[in-house]
Short mmCIF file of C-alpha atoms in Angstrom, two decimals:
data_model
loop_
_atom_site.label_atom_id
_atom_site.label_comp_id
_atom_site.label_asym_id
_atom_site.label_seq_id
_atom_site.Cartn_x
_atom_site.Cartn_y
_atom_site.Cartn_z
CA UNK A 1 1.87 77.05 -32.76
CA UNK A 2 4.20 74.23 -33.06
CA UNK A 3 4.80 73.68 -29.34
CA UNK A 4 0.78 73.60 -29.32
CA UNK A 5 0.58 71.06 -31.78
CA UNK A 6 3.37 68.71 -30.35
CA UNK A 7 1.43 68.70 -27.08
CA UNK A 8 -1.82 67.52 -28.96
CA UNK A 9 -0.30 64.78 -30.47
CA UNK A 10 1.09 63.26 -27.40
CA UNK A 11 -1.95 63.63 -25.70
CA UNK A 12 -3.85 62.19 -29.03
CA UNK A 13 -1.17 59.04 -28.55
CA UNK A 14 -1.82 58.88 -24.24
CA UNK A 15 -5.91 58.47 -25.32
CA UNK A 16 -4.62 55.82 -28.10
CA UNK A 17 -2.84 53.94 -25.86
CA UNK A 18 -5.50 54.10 -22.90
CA UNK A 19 -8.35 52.93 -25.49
CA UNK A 20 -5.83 50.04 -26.83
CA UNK A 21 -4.53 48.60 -23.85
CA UNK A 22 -7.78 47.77 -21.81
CA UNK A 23 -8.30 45.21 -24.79
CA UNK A 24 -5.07 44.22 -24.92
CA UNK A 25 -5.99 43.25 -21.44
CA UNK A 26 -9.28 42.07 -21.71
CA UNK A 27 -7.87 39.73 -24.76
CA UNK A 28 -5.08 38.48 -22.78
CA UNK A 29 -6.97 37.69 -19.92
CA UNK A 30 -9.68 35.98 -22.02
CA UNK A 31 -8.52 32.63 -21.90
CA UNK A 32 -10.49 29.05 -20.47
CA UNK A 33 -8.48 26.26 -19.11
CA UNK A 34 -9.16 23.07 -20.32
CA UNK A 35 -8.47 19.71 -17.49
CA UNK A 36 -9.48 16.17 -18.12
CA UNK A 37 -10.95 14.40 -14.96
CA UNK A 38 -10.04 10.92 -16.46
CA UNK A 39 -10.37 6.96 -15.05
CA UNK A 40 -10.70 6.52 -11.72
CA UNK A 41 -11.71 9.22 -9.14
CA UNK A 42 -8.89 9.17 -6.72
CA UNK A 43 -6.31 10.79 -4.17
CA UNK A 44 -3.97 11.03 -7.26
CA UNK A 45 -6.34 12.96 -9.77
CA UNK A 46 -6.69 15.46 -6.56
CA UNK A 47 -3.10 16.13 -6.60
CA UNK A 48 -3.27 16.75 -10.51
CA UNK A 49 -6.45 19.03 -10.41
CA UNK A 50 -5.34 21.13 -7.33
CA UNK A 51 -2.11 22.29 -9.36
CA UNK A 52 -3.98 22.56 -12.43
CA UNK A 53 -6.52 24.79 -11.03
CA UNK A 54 -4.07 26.81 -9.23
CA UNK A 55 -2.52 27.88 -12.55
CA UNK A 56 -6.08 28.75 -14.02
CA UNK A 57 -6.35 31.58 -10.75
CA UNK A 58 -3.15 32.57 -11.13
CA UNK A 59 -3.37 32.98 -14.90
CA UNK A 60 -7.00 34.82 -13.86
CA UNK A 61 -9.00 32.46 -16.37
CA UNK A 62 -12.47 33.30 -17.77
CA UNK A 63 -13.60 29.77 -17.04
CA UNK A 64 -12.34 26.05 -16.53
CA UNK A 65 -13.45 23.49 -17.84
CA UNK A 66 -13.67 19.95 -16.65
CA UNK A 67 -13.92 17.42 -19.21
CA UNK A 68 -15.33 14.55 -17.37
CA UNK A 69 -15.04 10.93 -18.52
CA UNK A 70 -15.22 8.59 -15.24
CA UNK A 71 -16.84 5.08 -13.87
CA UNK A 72 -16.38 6.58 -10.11
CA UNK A 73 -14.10 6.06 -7.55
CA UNK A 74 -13.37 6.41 -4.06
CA UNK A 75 -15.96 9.42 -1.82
CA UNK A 76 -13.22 10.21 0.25
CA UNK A 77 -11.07 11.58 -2.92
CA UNK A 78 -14.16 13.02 -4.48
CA UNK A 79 -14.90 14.93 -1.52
CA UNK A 80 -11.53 16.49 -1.13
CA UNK A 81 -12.00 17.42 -5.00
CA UNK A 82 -15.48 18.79 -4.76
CA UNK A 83 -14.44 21.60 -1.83
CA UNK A 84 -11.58 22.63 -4.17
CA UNK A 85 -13.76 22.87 -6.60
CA UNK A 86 -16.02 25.00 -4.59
CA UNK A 87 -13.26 26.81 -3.17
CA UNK A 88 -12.02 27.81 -6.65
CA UNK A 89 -13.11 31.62 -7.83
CA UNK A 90 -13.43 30.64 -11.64
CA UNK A 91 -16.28 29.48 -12.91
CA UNK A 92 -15.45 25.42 -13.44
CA UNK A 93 -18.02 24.10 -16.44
CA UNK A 94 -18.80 20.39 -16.10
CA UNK A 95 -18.13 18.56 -19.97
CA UNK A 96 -19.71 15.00 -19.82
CA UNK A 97 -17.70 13.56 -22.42
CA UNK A 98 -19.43 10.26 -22.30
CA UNK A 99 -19.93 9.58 -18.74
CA UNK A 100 -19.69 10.58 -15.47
CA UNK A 101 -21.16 7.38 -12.58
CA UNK A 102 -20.87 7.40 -9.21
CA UNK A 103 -18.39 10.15 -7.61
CA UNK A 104 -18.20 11.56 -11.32
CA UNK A 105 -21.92 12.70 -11.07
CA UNK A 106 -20.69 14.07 -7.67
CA UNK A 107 -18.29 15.92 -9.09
CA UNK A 108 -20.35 17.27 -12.18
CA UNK A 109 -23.18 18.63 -9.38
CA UNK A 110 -20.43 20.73 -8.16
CA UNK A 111 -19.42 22.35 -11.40
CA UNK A 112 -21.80 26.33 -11.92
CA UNK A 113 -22.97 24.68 -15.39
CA UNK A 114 -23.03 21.30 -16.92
CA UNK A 115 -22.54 20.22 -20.51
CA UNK A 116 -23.33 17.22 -22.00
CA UNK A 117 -22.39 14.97 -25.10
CA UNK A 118 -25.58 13.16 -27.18
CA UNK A 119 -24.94 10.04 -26.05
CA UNK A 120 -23.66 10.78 -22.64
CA UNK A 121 -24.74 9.76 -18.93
CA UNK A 122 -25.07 10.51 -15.43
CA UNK A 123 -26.22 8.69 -12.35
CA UNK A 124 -25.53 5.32 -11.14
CA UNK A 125 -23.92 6.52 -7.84
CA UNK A 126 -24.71 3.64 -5.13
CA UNK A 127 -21.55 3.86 -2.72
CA UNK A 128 -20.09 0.47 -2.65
CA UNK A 129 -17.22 -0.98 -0.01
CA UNK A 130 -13.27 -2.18 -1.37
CA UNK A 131 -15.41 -6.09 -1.46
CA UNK A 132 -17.42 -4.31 -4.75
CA UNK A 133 -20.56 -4.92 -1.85
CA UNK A 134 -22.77 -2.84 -1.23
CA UNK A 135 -21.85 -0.56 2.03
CA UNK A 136 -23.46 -0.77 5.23
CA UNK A 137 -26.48 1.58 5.98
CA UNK A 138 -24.39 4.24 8.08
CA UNK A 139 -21.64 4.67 4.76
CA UNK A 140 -24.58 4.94 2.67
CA UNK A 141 -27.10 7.13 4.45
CA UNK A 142 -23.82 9.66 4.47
CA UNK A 143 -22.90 9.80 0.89
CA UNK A 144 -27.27 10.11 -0.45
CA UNK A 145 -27.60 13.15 1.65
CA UNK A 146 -24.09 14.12 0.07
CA UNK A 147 -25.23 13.75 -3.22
CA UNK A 148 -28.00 15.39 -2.10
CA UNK A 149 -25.84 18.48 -0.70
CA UNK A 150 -24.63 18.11 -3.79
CA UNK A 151 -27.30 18.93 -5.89
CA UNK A 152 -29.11 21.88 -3.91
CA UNK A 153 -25.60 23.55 -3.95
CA UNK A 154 -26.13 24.04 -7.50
CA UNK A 155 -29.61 25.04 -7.48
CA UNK A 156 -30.79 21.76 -8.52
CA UNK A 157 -33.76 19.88 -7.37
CA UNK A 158 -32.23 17.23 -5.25
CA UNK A 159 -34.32 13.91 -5.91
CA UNK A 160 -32.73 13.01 -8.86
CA UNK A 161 -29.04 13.08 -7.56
CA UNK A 162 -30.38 11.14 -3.84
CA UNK A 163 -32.37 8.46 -6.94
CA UNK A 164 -29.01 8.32 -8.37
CA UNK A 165 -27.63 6.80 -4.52
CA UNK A 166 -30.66 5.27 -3.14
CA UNK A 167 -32.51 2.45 -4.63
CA UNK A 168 -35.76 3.54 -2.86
CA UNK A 169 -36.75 6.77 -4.65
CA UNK A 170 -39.06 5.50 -7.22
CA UNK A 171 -38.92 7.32 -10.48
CA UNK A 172 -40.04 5.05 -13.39
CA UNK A 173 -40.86 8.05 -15.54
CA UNK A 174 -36.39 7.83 -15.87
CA UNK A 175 -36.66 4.01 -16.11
CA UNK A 176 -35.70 4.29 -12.49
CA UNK A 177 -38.08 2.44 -10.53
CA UNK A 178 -37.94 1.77 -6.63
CA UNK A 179 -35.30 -0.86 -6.64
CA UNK A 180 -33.27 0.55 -9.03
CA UNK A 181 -30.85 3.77 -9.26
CA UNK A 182 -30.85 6.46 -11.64
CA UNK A 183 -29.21 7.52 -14.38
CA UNK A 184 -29.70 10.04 -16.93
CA UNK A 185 -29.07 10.37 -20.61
CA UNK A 186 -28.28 13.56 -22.13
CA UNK A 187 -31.72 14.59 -23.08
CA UNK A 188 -33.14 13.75 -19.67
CA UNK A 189 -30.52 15.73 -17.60
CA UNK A 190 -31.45 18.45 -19.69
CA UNK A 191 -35.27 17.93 -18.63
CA UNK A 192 -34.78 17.61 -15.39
CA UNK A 193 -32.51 20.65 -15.15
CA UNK A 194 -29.46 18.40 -14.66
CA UNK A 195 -27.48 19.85 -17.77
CA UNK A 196 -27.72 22.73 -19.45
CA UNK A 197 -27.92 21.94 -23.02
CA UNK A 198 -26.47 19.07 -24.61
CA UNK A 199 -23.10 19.74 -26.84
CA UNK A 200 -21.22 17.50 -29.19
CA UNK A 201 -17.35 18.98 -28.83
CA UNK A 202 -15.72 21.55 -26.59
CA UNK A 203 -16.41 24.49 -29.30
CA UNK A 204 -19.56 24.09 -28.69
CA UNK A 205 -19.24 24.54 -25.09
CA UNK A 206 -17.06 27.20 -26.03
CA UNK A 207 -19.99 28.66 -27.94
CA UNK A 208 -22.69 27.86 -25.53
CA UNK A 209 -20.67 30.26 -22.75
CA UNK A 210 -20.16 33.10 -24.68
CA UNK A 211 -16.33 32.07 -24.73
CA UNK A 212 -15.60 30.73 -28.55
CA UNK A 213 -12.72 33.45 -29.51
CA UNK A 214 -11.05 32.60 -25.78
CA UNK A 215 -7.54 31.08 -25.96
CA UNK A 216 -7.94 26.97 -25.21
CA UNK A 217 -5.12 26.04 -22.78
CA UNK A 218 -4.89 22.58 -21.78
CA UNK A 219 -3.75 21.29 -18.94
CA UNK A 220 -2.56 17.35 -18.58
CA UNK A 221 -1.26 15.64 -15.78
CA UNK A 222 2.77 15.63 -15.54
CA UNK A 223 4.61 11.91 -16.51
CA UNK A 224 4.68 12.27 -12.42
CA UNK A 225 1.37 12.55 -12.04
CA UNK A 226 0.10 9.79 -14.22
CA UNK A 227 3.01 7.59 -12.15
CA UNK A 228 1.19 8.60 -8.73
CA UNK A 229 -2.38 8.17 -9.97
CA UNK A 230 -1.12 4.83 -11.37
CA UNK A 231 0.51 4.18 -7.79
CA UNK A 232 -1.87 5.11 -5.51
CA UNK A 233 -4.60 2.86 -6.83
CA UNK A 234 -5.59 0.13 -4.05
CA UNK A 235 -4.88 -2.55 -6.35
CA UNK A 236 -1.67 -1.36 -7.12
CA UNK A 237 -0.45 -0.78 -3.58
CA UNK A 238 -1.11 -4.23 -2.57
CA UNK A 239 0.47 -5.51 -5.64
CA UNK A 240 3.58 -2.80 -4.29
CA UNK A 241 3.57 -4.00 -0.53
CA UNK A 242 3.24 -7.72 -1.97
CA UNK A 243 6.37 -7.70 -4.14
CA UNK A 244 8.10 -5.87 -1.58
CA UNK A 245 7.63 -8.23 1.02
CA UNK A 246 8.19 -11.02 -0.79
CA UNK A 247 11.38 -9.88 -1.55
CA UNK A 248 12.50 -8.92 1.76
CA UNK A 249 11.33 -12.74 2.91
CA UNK A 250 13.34 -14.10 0.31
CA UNK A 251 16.10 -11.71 1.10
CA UNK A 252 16.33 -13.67 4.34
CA UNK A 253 17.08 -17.20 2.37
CA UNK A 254 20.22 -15.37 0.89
CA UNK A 255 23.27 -14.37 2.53
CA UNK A 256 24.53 -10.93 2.09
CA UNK A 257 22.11 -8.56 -0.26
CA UNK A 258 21.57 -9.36 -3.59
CA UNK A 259 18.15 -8.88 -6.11
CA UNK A 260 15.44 -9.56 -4.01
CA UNK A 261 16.54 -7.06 -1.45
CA UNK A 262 16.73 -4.65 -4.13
CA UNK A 263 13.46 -5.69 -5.60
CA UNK A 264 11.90 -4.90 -1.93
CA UNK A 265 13.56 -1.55 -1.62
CA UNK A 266 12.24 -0.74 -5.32
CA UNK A 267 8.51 -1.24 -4.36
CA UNK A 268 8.92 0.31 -1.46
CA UNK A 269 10.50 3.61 -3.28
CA UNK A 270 8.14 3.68 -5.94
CA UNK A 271 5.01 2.95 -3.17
CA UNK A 272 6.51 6.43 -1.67
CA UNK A 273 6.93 8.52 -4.61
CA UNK A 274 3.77 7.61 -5.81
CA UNK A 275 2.06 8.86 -2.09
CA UNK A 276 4.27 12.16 -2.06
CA UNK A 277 3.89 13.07 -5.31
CA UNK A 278 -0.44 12.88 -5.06
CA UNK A 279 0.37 14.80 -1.27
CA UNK A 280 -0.68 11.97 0.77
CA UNK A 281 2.54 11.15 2.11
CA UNK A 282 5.00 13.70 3.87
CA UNK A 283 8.95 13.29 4.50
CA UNK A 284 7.73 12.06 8.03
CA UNK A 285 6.59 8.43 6.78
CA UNK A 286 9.86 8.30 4.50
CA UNK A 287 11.72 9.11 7.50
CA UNK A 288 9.86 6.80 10.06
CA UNK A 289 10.40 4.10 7.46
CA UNK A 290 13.89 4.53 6.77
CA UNK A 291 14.38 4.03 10.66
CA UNK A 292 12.53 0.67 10.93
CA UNK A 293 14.22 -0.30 7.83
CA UNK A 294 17.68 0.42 9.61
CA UNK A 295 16.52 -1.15 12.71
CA UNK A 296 15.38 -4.57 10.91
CA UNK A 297 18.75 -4.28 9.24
CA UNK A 298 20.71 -3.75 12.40
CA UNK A 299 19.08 -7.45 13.51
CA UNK A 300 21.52 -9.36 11.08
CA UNK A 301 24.30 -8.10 13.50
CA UNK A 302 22.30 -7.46 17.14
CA UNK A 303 20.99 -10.82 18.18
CA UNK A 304 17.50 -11.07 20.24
CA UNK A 305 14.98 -10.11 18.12
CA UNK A 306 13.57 -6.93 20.05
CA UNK A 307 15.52 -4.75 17.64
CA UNK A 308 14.22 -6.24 14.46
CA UNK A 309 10.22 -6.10 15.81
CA UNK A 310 10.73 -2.59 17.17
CA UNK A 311 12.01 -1.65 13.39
CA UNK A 312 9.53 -3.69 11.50
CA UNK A 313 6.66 -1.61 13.94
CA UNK A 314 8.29 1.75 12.46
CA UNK A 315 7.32 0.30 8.87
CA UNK A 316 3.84 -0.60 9.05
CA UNK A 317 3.05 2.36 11.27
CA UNK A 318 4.53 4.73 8.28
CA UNK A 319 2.92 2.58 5.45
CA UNK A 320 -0.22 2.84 7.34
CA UNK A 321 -0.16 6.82 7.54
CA UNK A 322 1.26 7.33 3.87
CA UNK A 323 -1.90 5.53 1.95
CA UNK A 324 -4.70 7.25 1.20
CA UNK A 325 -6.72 5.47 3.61
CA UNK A 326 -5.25 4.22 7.42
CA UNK A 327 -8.21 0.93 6.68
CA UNK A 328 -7.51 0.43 3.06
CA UNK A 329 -3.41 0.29 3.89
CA UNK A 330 -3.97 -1.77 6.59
CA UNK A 331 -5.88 -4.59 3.96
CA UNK A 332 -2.99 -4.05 1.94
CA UNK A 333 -0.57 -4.93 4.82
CA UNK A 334 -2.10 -7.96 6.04
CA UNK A 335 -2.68 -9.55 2.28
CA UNK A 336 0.78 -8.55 1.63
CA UNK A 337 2.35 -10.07 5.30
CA UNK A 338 0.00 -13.28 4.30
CA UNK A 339 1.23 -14.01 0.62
CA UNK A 340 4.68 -13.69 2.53
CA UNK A 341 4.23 -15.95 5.07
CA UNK A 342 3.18 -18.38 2.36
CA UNK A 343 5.93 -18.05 0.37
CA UNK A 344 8.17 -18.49 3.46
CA UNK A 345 5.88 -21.53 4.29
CA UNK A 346 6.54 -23.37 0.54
CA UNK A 347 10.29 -22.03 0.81
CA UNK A 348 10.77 -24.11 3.66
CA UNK A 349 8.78 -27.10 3.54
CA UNK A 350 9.46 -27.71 0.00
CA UNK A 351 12.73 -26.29 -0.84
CA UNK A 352 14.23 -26.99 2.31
CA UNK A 353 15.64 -23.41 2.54
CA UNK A 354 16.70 -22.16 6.27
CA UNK A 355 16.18 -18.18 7.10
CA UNK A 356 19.60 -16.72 7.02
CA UNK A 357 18.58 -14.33 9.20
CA UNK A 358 17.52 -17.02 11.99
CA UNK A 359 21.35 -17.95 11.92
CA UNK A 360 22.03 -15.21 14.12
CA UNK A 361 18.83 -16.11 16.54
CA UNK A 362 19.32 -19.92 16.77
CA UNK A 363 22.43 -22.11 18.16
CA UNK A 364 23.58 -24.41 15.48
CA UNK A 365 26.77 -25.73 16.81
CA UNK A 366 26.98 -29.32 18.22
CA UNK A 367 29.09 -30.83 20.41
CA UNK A 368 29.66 -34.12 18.65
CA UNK A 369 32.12 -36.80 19.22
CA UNK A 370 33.09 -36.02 15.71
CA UNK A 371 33.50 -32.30 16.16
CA UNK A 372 36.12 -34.07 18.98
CA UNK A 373 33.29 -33.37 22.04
CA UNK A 374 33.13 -35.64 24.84
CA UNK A 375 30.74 -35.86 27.81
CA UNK A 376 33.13 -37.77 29.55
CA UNK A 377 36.63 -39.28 29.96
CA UNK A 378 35.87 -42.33 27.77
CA UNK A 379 38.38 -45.14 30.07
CA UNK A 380 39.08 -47.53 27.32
CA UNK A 381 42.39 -49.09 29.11
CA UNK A 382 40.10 -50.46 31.50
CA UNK A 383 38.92 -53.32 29.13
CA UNK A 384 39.33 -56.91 29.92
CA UNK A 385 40.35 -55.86 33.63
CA UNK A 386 39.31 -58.10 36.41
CA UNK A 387 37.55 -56.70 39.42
CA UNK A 388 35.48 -57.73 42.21
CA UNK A 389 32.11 -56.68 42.85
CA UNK A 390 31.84 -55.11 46.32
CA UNK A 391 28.08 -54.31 46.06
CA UNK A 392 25.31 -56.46 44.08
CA UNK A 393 24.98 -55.72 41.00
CA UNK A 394 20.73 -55.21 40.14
CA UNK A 395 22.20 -54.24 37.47
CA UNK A 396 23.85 -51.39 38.79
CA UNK A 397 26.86 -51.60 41.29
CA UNK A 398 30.27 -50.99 42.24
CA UNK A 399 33.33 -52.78 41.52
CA UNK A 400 37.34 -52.75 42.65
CA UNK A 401 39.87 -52.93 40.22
CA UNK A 402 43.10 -53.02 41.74
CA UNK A 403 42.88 -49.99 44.08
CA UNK A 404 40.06 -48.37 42.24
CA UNK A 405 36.60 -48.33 43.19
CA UNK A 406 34.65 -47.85 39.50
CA UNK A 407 30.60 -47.80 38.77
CA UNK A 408 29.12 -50.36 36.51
CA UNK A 409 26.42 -52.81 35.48
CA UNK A 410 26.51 -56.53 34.46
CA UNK A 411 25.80 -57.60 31.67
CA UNK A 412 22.03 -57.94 32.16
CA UNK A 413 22.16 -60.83 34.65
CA UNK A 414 22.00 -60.34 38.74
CA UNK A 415 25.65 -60.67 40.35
CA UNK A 416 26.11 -60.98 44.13
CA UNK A 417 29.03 -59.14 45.96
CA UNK A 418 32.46 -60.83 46.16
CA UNK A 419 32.30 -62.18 42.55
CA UNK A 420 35.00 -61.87 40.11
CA UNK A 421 34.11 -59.72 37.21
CA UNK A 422 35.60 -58.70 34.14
CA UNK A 423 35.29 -55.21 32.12
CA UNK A 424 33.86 -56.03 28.63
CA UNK A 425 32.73 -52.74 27.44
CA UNK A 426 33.16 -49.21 28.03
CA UNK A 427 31.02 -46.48 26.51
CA UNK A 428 31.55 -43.21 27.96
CA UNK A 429 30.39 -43.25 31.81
CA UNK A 430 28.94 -46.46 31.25
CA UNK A 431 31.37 -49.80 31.83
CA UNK A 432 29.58 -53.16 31.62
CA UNK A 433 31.10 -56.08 33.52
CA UNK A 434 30.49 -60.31 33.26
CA UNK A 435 30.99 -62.52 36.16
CA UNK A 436 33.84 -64.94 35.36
CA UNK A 437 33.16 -68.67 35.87
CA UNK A 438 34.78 -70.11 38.85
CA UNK A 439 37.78 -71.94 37.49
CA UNK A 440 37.98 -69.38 34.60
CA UNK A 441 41.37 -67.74 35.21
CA UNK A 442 42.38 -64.72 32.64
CA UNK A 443 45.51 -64.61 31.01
#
């Protein structure tokens, strides 16, 4: 009876424990993510939301959600971020935490559900070029059926995200006539089916998804991250290559290395940990750039120039494939080579600087009569001799002195042969004679 009883309590325990740890599980597991999509839409916010989203599958989250707060940015980054979004098995819920323009909208149309604060807004997503211009037809026919992609991915009627691109679409019902571009408020997402219900904080959200008692993990970008995202902005990069090659020009003014040098090679390593850290640059470029760095280097000591072109090649080719974009680096290149050449320009017309570096291009030496050079043997013993001319002199002739026959020319004046001249000057090769009066003796 004992034994019989002992048995039923470990099975009563075994049930227990089956019944407990299914919600144990359940609670564990019942978590949401919370990551801020922030500023401007770029490569560096991909890098950020690809890791952050990677721990929200791996922790097997009920839900993410994407806090958006955003003026735009650049298509090329928000179309990289939309297909991880749509790649991502959670459920991502789009927060409009005051606005989200231009690629933000983009992004929000890719989200399962979207939220919305009272006085938040969506729309205004014309795609513009780096000038702040409006983009040529081709760019823009691309990104309004994109928006409109956009839109029918999420089962949403796609007019109002192609108003929100093309000024043509005329809605003036949404104070969007043709001519203008749309964007909604809060309560007119939610009309249109752009938003499904309007929130005022991320409890509500919480609440709205059947999620409020879920554990709120929140996810912000690394001090790395914010570094890249900081880096990796256009602006930035030409501000970067700018410094850097300012300081390598001025590098060239000063023998051996000193602060500008390291001033270059400190924009440059910051321009590359910014690119590796968002993934757009690979240990390739660093290594294709360390190369033409040591080859430009090498040209102090290797004269001929080849050397120093061939290594200055190998660093625009791997600043070129390290940006984000191969077009936008290459603006940044040339507006950074240009405020260079300036500089070099003012350095040398109006400091009077000479390029170290050239030293090793360009002869300097001179072979002076004060460096003790001399063209020829200057024959200053032959002053005051007396000779006779055996050819005229027009002015240009020949003379004997004693047993010496010796080029000259007179004075200025024509002298005939057989006349009695005397050596009054000798500068290098050229001796100048006078004819001597008849009756004239020397002494």
């Amino acid at each position: 009876m004992k034994k019989t009883s002992s048995i039923s309590w470990i099975l009563i325990c075994l049930l227990s424990f089956t019944f407990i740890f299914p919600s144990l599980t359940a609670h564990a597991n019942k978590n949401v993510y919370h990551i801020p999509l922030e500023d401007e839409v770029e490569k560096g916010l991909y890098a950020f939301l690809q890791r952050a989203f990677e721990e929200a599958v791996t922790a097997d989250a009920k839900a993410i959600i994407l806090e958006i707060h955003t003026p735009g940015g650049f298509t090329d980054a928000a179309e990289d971020i939309a297909k991880l979004m749509d790649n991502t098995p959670v459920e991502i819920i789009a927060f409009i935490n005051s606005k989200a323009h231009s690629a933000g909208a983009f992004l929000a149309l890719h989200a399962d559900k979207i939220y919305m604060v009272p006085d938040g807004t969506m729309g205004a997503a014309a795609i513009i070029d780096s000038a702040g211009n409006a983009a040529d037809e081709k760019a823009n026919s691309a990104w309004i059926t994109t928006m409109k992609a956009a839109a029918e991915s999420s089962k949403r009627n796609p007019i109002y995200a192609q108003a929100m691109a093309d000024k043509t679409v005329n809605l003036p019902e949404l104070r969007a006539p043709e001519g203008k571009l749309l964007t909604l408020s809060a309560s007119e997402a939610l009309e249109v089916g752009y938003s499904e219900g309007t929130v005022k904080t991320l409890s509500d959200v919480l609440a709205r998804i059947g999620l409020e008692d879920s554990e709120v993990i929140s996810i912000e970008p690394t001090f790395a991250e914010k570094i890249a995202r900081f880096i990796t902005n256009p602006i930035v990069v030409t501000l970067l290559l700018t410094v850097a090659s300012l300081g390598l020009m001025i590098e060239l003014f000063s023998p051996g290395f000193g602060w500008p040098g390291l001033t270059a090679l400190t924009a440059f390593a910051a321009f590359f940990f910014g690119h590796m850290v968002a993934g757009l640059a690979g240990y390739e470029s660093v290594l294709i750039f360390v190369v033409g760095l040591i080859l430009l280097v090498s040209e102090l000591f290797v004269p001929g120039g080849i050397v120093g072109i061939i290594g200055g090649a190998f660093m625009i080719i791997s600043l070129l494939f390290a940006g984000e974009s191969v077009v936008h680096m290459a603006y940044s290149i040339l507006i950074a080579l240009f405020i260079a050449v300036m500089g070099m320009v003012v350095l040398m017309k109006f400091f009077g600087k000479n390029l170290h570096v050239f030293n090793k291009l360009i002869l300097r030496d001179a072979t002076t009569t004060e460096e003790g050079y001399v063209s020829n043997v200057n024959r200053i013993e032959l002053l005051g001799k007396i000779g006779e001319t055996i050819t005229p002199l027009r002015p240009a002739g020949t003379v004997v002195v004693g047993n010496e026959r010796i080029d000259v020319v007179s004075e200025g004046s024509y002298i005939d042969s057989k006349k009695k001249v005397e050596i009054i000057q000798v500068e290098g090769s050229r001796i100048v004679v006078r004819e001597m009066k008849e009756g004239v003796e020397k002494i």
